[in-house]
Short mmCIF file of C-alpha atoms and ligand atoms in Angstrom, two decimals:
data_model
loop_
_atom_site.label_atom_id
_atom_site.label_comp_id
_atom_site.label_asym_id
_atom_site.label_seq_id
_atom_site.Cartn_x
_atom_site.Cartn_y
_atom_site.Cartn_z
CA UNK F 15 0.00 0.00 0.00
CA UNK F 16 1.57 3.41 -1.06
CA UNK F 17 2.20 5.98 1.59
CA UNK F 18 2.04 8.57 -1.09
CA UNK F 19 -1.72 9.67 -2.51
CA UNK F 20 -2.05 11.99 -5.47
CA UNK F 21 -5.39 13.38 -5.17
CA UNK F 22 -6.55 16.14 -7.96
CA UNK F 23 -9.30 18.00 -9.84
CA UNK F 24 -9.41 18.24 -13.29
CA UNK F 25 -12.10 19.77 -15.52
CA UNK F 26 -10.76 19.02 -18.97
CA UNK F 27 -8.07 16.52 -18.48
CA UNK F 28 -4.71 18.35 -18.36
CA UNK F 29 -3.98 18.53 -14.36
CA UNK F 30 -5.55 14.91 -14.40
CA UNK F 31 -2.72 13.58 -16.78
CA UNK F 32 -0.35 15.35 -15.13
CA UNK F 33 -0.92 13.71 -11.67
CA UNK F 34 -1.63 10.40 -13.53
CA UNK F 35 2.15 10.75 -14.64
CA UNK F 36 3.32 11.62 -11.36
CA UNK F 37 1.43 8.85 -9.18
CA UNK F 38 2.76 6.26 -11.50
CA UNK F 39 6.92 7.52 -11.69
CA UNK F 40 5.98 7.80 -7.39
CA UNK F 41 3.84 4.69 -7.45
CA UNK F 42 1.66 6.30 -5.68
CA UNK F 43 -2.65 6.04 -5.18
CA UNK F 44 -4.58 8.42 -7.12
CA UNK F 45 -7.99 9.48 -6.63
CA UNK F 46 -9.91 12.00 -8.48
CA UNK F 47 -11.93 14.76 -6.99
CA UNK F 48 -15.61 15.63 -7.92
CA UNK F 49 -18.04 17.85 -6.73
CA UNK F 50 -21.12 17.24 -8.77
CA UNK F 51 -21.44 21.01 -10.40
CA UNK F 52 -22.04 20.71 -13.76
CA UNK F 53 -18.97 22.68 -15.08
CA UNK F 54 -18.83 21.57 -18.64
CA UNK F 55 -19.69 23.77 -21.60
CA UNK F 56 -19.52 27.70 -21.31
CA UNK F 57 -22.00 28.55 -18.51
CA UNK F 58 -19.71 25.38 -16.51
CA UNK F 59 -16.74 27.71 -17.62
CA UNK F 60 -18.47 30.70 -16.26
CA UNK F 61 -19.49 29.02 -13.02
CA UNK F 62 -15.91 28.01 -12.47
CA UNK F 63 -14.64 31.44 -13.43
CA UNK F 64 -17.05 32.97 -10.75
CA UNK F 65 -16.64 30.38 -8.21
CA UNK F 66 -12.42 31.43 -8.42
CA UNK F 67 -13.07 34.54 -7.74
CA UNK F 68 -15.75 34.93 -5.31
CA UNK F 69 -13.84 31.49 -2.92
CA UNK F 70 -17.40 30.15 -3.02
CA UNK F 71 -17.36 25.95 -2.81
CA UNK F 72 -19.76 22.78 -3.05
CA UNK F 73 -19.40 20.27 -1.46
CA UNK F 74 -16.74 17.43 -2.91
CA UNK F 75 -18.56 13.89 -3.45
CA UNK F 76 -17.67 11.06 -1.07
CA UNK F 77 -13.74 9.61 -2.10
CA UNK F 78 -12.33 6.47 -1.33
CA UNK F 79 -8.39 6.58 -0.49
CA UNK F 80 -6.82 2.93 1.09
CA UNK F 81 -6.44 4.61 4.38
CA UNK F 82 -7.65 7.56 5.98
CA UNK F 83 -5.89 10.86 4.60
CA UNK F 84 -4.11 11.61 7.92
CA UNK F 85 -2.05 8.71 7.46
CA UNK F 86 -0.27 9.45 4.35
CA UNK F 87 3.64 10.73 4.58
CA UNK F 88 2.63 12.83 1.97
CA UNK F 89 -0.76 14.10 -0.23
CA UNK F 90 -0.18 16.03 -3.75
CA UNK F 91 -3.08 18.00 -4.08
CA UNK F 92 -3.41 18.99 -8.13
CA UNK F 93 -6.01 21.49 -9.43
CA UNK F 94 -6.09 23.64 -12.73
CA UNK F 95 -5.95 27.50 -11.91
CA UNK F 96 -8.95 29.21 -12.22
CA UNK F 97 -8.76 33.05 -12.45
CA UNK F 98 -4.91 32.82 -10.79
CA UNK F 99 -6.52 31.03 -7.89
CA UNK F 100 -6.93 26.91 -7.04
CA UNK F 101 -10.50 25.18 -8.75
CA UNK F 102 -13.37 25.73 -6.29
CA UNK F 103 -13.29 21.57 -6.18
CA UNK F 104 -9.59 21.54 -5.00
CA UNK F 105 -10.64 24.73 -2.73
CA UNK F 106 -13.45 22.23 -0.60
CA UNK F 107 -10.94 19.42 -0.42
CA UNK F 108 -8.13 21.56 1.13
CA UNK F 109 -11.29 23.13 3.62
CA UNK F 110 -11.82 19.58 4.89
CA UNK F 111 -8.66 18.06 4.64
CA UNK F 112 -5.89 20.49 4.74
CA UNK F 113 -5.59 20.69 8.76
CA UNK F 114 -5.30 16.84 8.35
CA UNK F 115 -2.54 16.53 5.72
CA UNK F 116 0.85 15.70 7.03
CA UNK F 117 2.73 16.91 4.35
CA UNK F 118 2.00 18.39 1.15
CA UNK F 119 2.73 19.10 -2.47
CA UNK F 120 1.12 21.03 -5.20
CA UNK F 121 0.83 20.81 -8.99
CA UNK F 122 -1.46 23.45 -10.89
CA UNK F 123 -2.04 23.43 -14.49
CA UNK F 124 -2.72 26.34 -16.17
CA UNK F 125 -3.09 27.79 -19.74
CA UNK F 126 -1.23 30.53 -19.68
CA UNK F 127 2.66 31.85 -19.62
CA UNK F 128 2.08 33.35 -16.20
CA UNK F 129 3.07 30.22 -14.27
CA UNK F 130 0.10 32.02 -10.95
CA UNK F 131 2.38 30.13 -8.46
CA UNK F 132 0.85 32.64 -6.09
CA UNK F 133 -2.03 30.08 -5.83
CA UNK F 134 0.52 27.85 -3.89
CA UNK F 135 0.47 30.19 -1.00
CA UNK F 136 -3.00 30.69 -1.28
CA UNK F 137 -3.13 26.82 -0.71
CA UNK F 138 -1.23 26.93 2.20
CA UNK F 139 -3.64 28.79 3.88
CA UNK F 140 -5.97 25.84 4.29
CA UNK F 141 -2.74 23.60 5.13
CA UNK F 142 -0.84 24.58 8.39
CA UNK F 143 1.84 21.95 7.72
CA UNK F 144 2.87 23.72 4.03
CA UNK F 145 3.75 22.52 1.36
CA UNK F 146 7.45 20.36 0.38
CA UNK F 147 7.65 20.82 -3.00
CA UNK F 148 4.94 22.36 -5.93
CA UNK F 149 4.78 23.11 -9.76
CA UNK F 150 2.98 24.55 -12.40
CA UNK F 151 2.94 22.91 -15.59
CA UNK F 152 1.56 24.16 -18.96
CA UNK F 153 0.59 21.40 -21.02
CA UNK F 154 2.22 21.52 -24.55
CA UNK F 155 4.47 24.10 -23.41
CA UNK F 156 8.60 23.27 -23.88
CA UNK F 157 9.85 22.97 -20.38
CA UNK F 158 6.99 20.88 -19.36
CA UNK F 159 8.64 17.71 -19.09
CA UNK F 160 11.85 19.53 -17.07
CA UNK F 161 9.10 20.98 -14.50
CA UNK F 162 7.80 17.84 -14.02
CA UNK F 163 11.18 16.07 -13.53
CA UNK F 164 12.22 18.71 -11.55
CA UNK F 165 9.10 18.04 -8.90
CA UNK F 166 9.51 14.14 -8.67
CA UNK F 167 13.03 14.90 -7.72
CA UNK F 168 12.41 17.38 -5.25
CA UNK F 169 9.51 14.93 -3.95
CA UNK F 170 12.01 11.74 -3.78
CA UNK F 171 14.37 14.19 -1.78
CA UNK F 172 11.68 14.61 0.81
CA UNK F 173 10.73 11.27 1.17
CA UNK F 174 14.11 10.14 1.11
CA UNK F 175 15.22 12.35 3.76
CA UNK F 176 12.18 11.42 5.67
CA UNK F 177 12.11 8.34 8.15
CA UNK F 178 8.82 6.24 7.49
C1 FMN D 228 -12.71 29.30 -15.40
C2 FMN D 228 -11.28 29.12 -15.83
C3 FMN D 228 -10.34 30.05 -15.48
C4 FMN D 228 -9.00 29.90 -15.86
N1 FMN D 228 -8.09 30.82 -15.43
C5 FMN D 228 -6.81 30.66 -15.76
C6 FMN D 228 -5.82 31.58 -15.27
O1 FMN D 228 -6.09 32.49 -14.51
N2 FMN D 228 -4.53 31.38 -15.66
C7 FMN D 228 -4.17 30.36 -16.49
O2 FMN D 228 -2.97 30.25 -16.81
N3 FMN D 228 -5.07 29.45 -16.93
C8 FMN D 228 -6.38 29.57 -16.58
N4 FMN D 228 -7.30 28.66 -17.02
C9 FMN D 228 -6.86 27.55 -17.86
C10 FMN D 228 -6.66 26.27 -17.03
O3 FMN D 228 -5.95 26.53 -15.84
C11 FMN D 228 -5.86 25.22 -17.81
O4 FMN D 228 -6.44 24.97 -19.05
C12 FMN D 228 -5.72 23.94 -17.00
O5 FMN D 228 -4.64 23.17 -17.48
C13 FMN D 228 -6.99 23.11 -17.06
O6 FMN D 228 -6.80 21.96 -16.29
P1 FMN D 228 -7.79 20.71 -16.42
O7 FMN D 228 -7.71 20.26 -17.86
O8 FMN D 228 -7.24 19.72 -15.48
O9 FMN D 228 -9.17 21.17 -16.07
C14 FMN D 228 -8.62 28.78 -16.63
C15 FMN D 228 -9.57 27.84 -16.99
C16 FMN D 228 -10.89 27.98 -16.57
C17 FMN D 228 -11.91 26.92 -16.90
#
């Protein structure tokens, strides 16, 4: 059983690839975050836009992780950024969970060349422990693969240096 859960939001697929490429160089569980607002189409887009900027949340649907969130050495939380903030959906997890999570990392996706790592503090405001390590990846973009590289090493230092 990993010790390591990757646990994300992704609208149209981009942060979700990402993380699925990350879990699997970390061998680590990954779970996908819902929160049952339909955000598809242009109104979805809108919603998401507003929801950004205004904080405002749903609920996130029930998730099943092997063991209880608390007990992983370390949860990457991945969301796409949403008018230079985290996605609402990501926003709700880290309002539940982030007092719980031991240690964290972040990876945002986003569409632009402004990289918005900004959103990583605003993360850490739902997560007293921090964050380790964190990147934001462009998909298509040329140093997308070095980012990424870059982030699994920096994660493998902090496990490594860690004692289980
Ligand atoms: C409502 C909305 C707002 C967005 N705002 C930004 C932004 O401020 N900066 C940016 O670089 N990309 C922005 N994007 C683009 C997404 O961050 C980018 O396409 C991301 O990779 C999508 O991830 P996903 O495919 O996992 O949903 C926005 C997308 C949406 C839907």
């Amino acid at each position: 059983m990993s010790d390591v859960l990757c646990i994300y939001y992704s609208r149209t697929g981009n942060t979700r690839s990402a993380m699925a490429e990350i879990a699997q160089a970390l061998d680590a569980e990954l779970v996908e975050l819902q929160d049952g607002v339909a955000r598809g189409g242009a109104r979805g887009w809108l919603r998401c836009g507003m929801d950004a900027m205004r904080r405002t949340t749903k609920p996130i649907k029930p998730f099943e992780t092997a063991r209880p969130v608390k007990e992983y050495r370390l949860v990457i939380v991945g969301s796409p950024v949403w008018a230079g903030r985290c996605s609402a959906v990501t926003r709700d997890f880290l309002k539940r969970y982030g007092k719980e999570l031991r240690n964290a990392a972040y990876v945002v996706t986003r569409g632009s060349e402004n990289r918005s790592e900004e959103v990583f503090e605003q993360m850490d405001l739902y997560v007293p422990a921090g964050h380790q390590a964190a990147v934001s990846l462009r998909r298509g973009s040329v140093g997308y693969a070095f980012w990424q590289e870059e982030f699994l090493r920096q994660t493998r230092d902090f496990l490594n240096g860690q004692k289980k």
